[in-house]
CSV table of C-alpha atoms in Angstrom, one decimal:
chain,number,residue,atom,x,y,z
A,3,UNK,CA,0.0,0.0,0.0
A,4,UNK,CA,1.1,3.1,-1.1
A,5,UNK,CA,1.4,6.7,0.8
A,6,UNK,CA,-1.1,7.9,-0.8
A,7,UNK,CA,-3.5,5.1,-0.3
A,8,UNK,CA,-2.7,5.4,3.3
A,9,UNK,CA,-3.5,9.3,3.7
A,10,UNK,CA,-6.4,9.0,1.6
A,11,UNK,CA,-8.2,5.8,3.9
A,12,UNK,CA,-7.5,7.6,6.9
A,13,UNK,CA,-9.2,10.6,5.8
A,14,UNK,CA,-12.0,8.6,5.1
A,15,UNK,CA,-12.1,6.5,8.4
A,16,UNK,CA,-11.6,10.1,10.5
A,17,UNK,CA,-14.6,11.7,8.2
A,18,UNK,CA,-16.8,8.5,9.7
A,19,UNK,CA,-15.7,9.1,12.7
A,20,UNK,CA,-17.0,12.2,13.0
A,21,UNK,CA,-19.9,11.4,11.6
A,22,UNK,CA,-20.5,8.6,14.6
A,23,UNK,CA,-19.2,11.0,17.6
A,24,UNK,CA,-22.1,13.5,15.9
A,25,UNK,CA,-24.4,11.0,15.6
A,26,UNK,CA,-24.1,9.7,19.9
A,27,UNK,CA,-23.9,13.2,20.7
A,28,UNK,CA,-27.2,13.9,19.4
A,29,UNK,CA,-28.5,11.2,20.9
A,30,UNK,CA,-27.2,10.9,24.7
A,31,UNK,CA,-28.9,12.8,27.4
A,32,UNK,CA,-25.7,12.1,30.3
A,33,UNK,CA,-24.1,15.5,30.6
A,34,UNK,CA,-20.7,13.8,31.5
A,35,UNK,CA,-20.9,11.4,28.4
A,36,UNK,CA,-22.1,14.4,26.0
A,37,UNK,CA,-19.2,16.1,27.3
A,38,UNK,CA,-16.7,13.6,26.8
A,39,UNK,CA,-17.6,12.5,23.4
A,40,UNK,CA,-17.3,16.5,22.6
A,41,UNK,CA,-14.2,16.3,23.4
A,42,UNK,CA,-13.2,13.3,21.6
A,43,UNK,CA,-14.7,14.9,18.0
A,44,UNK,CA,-12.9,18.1,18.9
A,45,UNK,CA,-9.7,15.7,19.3
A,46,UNK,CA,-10.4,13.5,15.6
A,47,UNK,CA,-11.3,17.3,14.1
A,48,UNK,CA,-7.6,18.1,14.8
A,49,UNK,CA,-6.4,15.1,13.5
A,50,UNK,CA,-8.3,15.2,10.3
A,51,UNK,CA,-7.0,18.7,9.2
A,52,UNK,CA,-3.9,18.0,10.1
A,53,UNK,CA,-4.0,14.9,7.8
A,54,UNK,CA,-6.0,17.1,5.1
A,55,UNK,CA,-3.1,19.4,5.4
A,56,UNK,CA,-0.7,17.2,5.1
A,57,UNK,CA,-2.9,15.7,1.9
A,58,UNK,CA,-3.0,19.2,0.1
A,59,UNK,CA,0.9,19.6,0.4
A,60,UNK,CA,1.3,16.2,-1.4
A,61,UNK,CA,-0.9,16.9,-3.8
A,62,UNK,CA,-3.0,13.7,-2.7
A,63,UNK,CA,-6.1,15.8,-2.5
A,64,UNK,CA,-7.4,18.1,-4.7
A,65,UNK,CA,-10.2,20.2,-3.5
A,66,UNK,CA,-13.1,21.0,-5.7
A,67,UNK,CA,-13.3,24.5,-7.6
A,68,UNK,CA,-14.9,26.9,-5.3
A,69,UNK,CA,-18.6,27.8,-5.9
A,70,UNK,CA,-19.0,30.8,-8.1
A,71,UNK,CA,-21.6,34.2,-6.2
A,72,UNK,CA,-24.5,32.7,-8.7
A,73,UNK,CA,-24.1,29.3,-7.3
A,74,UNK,CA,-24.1,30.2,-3.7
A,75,UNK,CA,-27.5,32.8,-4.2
A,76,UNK,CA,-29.0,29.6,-6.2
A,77,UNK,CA,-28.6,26.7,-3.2
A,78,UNK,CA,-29.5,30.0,-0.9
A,79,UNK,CA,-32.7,30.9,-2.5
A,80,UNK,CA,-33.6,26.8,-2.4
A,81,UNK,CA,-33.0,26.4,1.0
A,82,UNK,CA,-34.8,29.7,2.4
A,83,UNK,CA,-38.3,28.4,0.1
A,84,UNK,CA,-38.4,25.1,2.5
């Protein structure tokens, strides 16, 4: 397995992560277990931008282009109908 194979599946198991700590933070009502779990995502939230940094200077990630002003009043004026 290559480098970038590496970077690139750990990106994807931290995004998951995240996904899952948002997911049980949603849905316990312990104050101390809500807490700690925040902590935890705040924790795999540094870890994955410092691995998407890392990707970016490697080239191993290419973001997409950035949304043009049109784009961005078009997904706007969806979202504020619903």
């Amino acid at each position: 397995m290559n480098e970038k194979t590496m970077v690139s599946d750990t990106l994807v198991s931290i995004n998951g992560e995240l996904v899952r700590f948002g997911e049980m933070i949603s849905q316990t009502e312990n104050p101390q277990l809500k807490s700690t779990l925040k902590q935890m995502r705040n924790q795999c939230e540094m870890s994955q931008e410092e691995i998407y940094r890392i990707a970016r200077e490697k080239g191993y990630y290419v973001p997409a282009a950035k949304a043009t002003q049109e784009e961005v009043a078009h997904v706007k004026s969806i979202l504020s109908q619903g």
